[in-house]
Amino acid sequence: MNLKKYLVLIFMGLNFAGFAQNTASVSISNDSKLTISKYIYGQFAEHLGHGIYGGFWVDKSLPVEKQDRIRLDVVNALKKIKIPSLRWPGGCFADEYHWRDGIGPAEQRPRMVNTNWGGVTEDNSFGTHEFLELCGLLGCEPYFAANVGSGTVEEMSKWIEYVNSNSTSTVVQMRVQNGHPDPYKVTFWGIGNESWGCGGNMTPEFYSDQFKRYASFAKNYPGAPLKKIASGPNSDDYNWTDVIMKNIPGWMMWGISLHYYTVPSGNWSHKGSATSFTESEYFGTMVQCLKMEELVTKHSAIMDKYDPDKKVSLVVDEWGVWTDVEPGTNPGFLFQQNSLRDALIAATNLNIFNNHCDRVRGAALAQTINVLQSLILTDKDKMLLTPTYHIFDMYKVHQDAKYLPIQLTVPDYVVDGKKIPAINVSASQDASGKVHISLVNLDLHNNITISTSLKDIQWKTVTGQILTSANITDINTFDHPDKLHPENFKGAKKDGDNLVVVMPAKSAVTLELE
Ligand code: AHR
């Protein structure tokens, strides 16, 4: 009896006995001309808590390898996962940031209060040049968020001239004096942040006019054609998207942002713990996480009305899990631990973005180091890689690869009489012809056997990596920094033309077919 028939019999037997159906079928084709933009794998770093200060930018006396005050162990870790872009300086901070405060001799820079995040003093020691030096070290593209809420058109316009122009204007000469004769050529510019909230509490009608005004004075300099990104909707504010798309001509904006956070309880006043949760709470968190599929689908459909050729990108430039802060830490610093649950959330969101790459051409996980769903945590000279980091490592193979469309029939994961799809998947083919398939099993108890057919795709061997752990609440700590890490995956086999994968409960897997 071949493996397929054997599996069918087992499946029938289990159903007959009234057990959960633990099989899925996936069909992958190569009938697509779409590319999964590498910018889907972007990151975000705000002047918030210990993200910049104590994260990327550390005290001169800290005994770690540094360039200036930039910590090189975190730089090297982030280079390994090929982060394509870094959004800065906020977030809410962006709309109270004045770039001129962050250039010139550090000791002469003005100090300000970071009113959004803990009321701490911002000494502006990390400014434009330091951020661009960091991006140079990371080998990633900078994505600036310009101040619309409390700034001026002139301020934003001069910032662009300062970093991008090669003229002899006074502002460019300042850049030269500050040590950088060549233009930096920064192309990604956000025009404000959350202009419906901390960025000015604007209506979409008012913001569209502001956008047009600011964008008109955001000039292209040689070699730096701007990709202007409008401040987009909060979660399911579909009216915001509709008004922005209606009022702003497509040629004026490269993209429109979307912000959506997975709040475990769905309630901002009691978000839930990062490390201690029941299965029911885990399930509720996954319901919140999967809402991203609905949001991307519905915002894209509204964009299609005004932009059927999909020229304007949807840029999910703030996403991730937002839990209660770790007990005893500053509530304004948004420091949270990162468990296997976070890893499955990251993998699920990345699968959603990959599968919507016709419209989603950028994203930024919030917020890289020590803030919200981080890739890295630091404690003085120590650092650890979170389970979320490992997902980005496993998924980097999808960056700029050809998107492969998927059809799937999967069992439900049922808790308290409610259900969600247990399995989610995305796939791509890289320039060398290798196919990569990323699968997530959200079910905490059941292994699921997936029969996969690949139409018009030739392959001989399959290898893979898996991220899982004994408990969904497991985390990496400074004492056990490597508890969760990817391991070789042995659960995938070729069966005729089919690929059969046994996905362990609560796991994420990326396969490579050659
Ligand atoms: O990422 C934390 C905050 O969340 C950002 O500053 C803001 O844009 C959003 O509300």
PDB file of N, CA and C and ligand atoms in Angstrom, residues 44 46 48 87 89-94 116-117 193-194 196 198 234 259 261 268 317-319 322 334 366-367 371-372, ligand 1:
ATOM      1  N   PHE A  44      11.246  48.245  12.283  1.00  0.00           N
ATOM      2  CA  PHE A  44      10.885  49.571  12.780  1.00  0.00           C
ATOM      3  C   PHE A  44      11.641  49.820  14.078  1.00  0.00           C
ATOM      4  N   GLU A  46      11.939  52.947  16.939  1.00  0.00           N
ATOM      5  CA  GLU A  46      11.492  54.275  17.386  1.00  0.00           C
ATOM      6  C   GLU A  46      12.329  54.726  18.579  1.00  0.00           C
ATOM      7  N   LEU A  48      12.080  55.005  21.710  1.00  0.00           N
ATOM      8  CA  LEU A  48      11.097  54.471  22.658  1.00  0.00           C
ATOM      9  C   LEU A  48      11.807  53.459  23.556  1.00  0.00           C
ATOM     10  N   ARG A  87      12.586  51.546   9.637  1.00  0.00           N
ATOM     11  CA  ARG A  87      11.752  52.749   9.743  1.00  0.00           C
ATOM     12  C   ARG A  87      12.124  53.502  11.016  1.00  0.00           C
ATOM     13  N   PRO A  89      12.119  57.999  12.798  1.00  0.00           N
ATOM     14  CA  PRO A  89      12.389  57.830  14.229  1.00  0.00           C
ATOM     15  C   PRO A  89      11.146  57.426  15.018  1.00  0.00           C
ATOM     16  N   GLY A  90      10.014  57.273  14.380  1.00  0.00           N
ATOM     17  CA  GLY A  90       8.786  56.790  15.018  1.00  0.00           C
ATOM     18  C   GLY A  90       7.843  56.437  13.915  1.00  0.00           C
ATOM     19  N   GLY A  91       6.665  56.029  14.311  1.00  0.00           N
ATOM     20  CA  GLY A  91       5.951  56.071  15.530  1.00  0.00           C
ATOM     21  C   GLY A  91       5.510  57.493  15.945  1.00  0.00           C
ATOM     22  N   CYS A  92       4.822  57.490  17.070  1.00  0.00           N
ATOM     23  CA  CYS A  92       4.328  58.757  17.614  1.00  0.00           C
ATOM     24  C   CYS A  92       5.467  59.755  17.788  1.00  0.00           C
ATOM     25  N   PHE A  93       6.669  59.256  18.097  1.00  0.00           N
ATOM     26  CA  PHE A  93       7.806  60.154  18.313  1.00  0.00           C
ATOM     27  C   PHE A  93       8.086  60.991  17.055  1.00  0.00           C
ATOM     28  N   ALA A  94       7.826  60.424  15.882  1.00  0.00           N
ATOM     29  CA  ALA A  94       8.168  61.106  14.626  1.00  0.00           C
ATOM     30  C   ALA A  94       7.480  62.463  14.522  1.00  0.00           C
ATOM     31  N   ASN A 116       5.703  61.008  24.515  1.00  0.00           N
ATOM     32  CA  ASN A 116       4.917  59.799  24.242  1.00  0.00           C
ATOM     33  C   ASN A 116       5.374  58.613  25.073  1.00  0.00           C
ATOM     34  N   TRP A 117       6.674  58.540  25.315  1.00  0.00           N
ATOM     35  CA  TRP A 117       7.220  57.289  25.848  1.00  0.00           C
ATOM     36  C   TRP A 117       7.993  57.513  27.144  1.00  0.00           C
ATOM     37  N   ASN A 193       2.805  60.134  10.746  1.00  0.00           N
ATOM     38  CA  ASN A 193       2.550  58.803  11.321  1.00  0.00           C
ATOM     39  C   ASN A 193       1.231  58.850  12.080  1.00  0.00           C
ATOM     40  N   GLU A 194       0.394  57.885  11.865  1.00  0.00           N
ATOM     41  CA  GLU A 194      -0.896  57.797  12.586  1.00  0.00           C
ATOM     42  C   GLU A 194      -1.531  59.187  12.703  1.00  0.00           C
ATOM     43  N   TRP A 196      -4.316  60.029  12.202  1.00  0.00           N
ATOM     44  CA  TRP A 196      -5.663  59.920  12.789  1.00  0.00           C
ATOM     45  C   TRP A 196      -5.596  59.902  14.313  1.00  0.00           C
ATOM     46  N   CYS A 198      -2.027  59.913  17.386  1.00  0.00           N
ATOM     47  CA  CYS A 198      -0.942  60.701  18.000  1.00  0.00           C
ATOM     48  C   CYS A 198      -0.297  61.668  17.019  1.00  0.00           C
ATOM     49  N   ASN A 234      -5.940  53.040  10.736  1.00  0.00           N
ATOM     50  CA  ASN A 234      -5.789  52.280  11.969  1.00  0.00           C
ATOM     51  C   ASN A 234      -6.677  51.054  11.837  1.00  0.00           C
ATOM     52  N   HIS A 259      -1.637  50.158  10.083  1.00  0.00           N
ATOM     53  CA  HIS A 259      -1.131  49.751  11.397  1.00  0.00           C
ATOM     54  C   HIS A 259      -2.142  48.823  12.052  1.00  0.00           C
ATOM     55  N   TYR A 261      -2.008  45.887  15.380  1.00  0.00           N
ATOM     56  CA  TYR A 261      -1.291  45.094  16.382  1.00  0.00           C
ATOM     57  C   TYR A 261      -2.163  43.934  16.848  1.00  0.00           C
ATOM     58  N   TRP A 268      -7.379  46.912  24.884  1.00  0.00           N
ATOM     59  CA  TRP A 268      -6.157  47.689  25.092  1.00  0.00           C
ATOM     60  C   TRP A 268      -5.873  47.960  26.573  1.00  0.00           C
ATOM     61  N   ASP A 317       3.314  49.086   8.042  1.00  0.00           N
ATOM     62  CA  ASP A 317       4.585  49.482   8.660  1.00  0.00           C
ATOM     63  C   ASP A 317       4.552  49.560  10.183  1.00  0.00           C
ATOM     64  N   GLU A 318       3.508  49.016  10.791  1.00  0.00           N
ATOM     65  CA  GLU A 318       3.545  48.690  12.223  1.00  0.00           C
ATOM     66  C   GLU A 318       2.661  47.463  12.423  1.00  0.00           C
ATOM     67  N   TRP A 319       3.280  46.358  12.824  1.00  0.00           N
ATOM     68  CA  TRP A 319       2.523  45.147  13.135  1.00  0.00           C
ATOM     69  C   TRP A 319       3.292  44.352  14.184  1.00  0.00           C
ATOM     70  N   TRP A 322       1.297  43.019  20.841  1.00  0.00           N
ATOM     71  CA  TRP A 322       1.438  44.069  21.859  1.00  0.00           C
ATOM     72  C   TRP A 322       0.807  43.534  23.134  1.00  0.00           C
ATOM     73  N   LEU A 334       7.393  49.787  26.948  1.00  0.00           N
ATOM     74  CA  LEU A 334       6.830  48.701  26.119  1.00  0.00           C
ATOM     75  C   LEU A 334       7.779  47.512  25.955  1.00  0.00           C
ATOM     76  N   ALA A 366       7.096  45.861  14.606  1.00  0.00           N
ATOM     77  CA  ALA A 366       7.383  46.774  15.713  1.00  0.00           C
ATOM     78  C   ALA A 366       7.898  45.950  16.901  1.00  0.00           C
ATOM     79  N   GLN A 367       9.139  46.234  17.369  1.00  0.00           N
ATOM     80  CA  GLN A 367      10.097  47.234  17.006  1.00  0.00           C
ATOM     81  C   GLN A 367      11.552  46.783  17.204  1.00  0.00           C
ATOM     82  N   VAL A 371      11.613  46.396  22.406  1.00  0.00           N
ATOM     83  CA  VAL A 371      10.325  47.090  22.387  1.00  0.00           C
ATOM     84  C   VAL A 371       9.305  46.228  21.629  1.00  0.00           C
ATOM     85  N   LEU A 372       8.153  45.978  22.257  1.00  0.00           N
ATOM     86  CA  LEU A 372       7.079  45.189  21.646  1.00  0.00           C
ATOM     87  C   LEU A 372       7.638  43.848  21.125  1.00  0.00           C
TER      88      LEU A 372
HETATM   89  O1  AHR B   1       4.858  51.104  18.133  1.00  0.00           O
HETATM   90  C1  AHR B   1       4.390  51.827  19.214  1.00  0.00           C
HETATM   91  C2  AHR B   1       3.428  52.913  18.792  1.00  0.00           C
HETATM   92  O2  AHR B   1       2.284  52.326  18.259  1.00  0.00           O
HETATM   93  C3  AHR B   1       3.895  53.859  17.715  1.00  0.00           C
HETATM   94  O3  AHR B   1       4.657  54.899  18.218  1.00  0.00           O
HETATM   95  C4  AHR B   1       2.606  54.364  17.144  1.00  0.00           C
HETATM   96  O4  AHR B   1       2.741  54.717  15.782  1.00  0.00           O
HETATM   97  C5  AHR B   1       1.628  53.225  17.376  1.00  0.00           C
HETATM   98  O5  AHR B   1       0.472  53.649  17.948  1.00  0.00           O
END
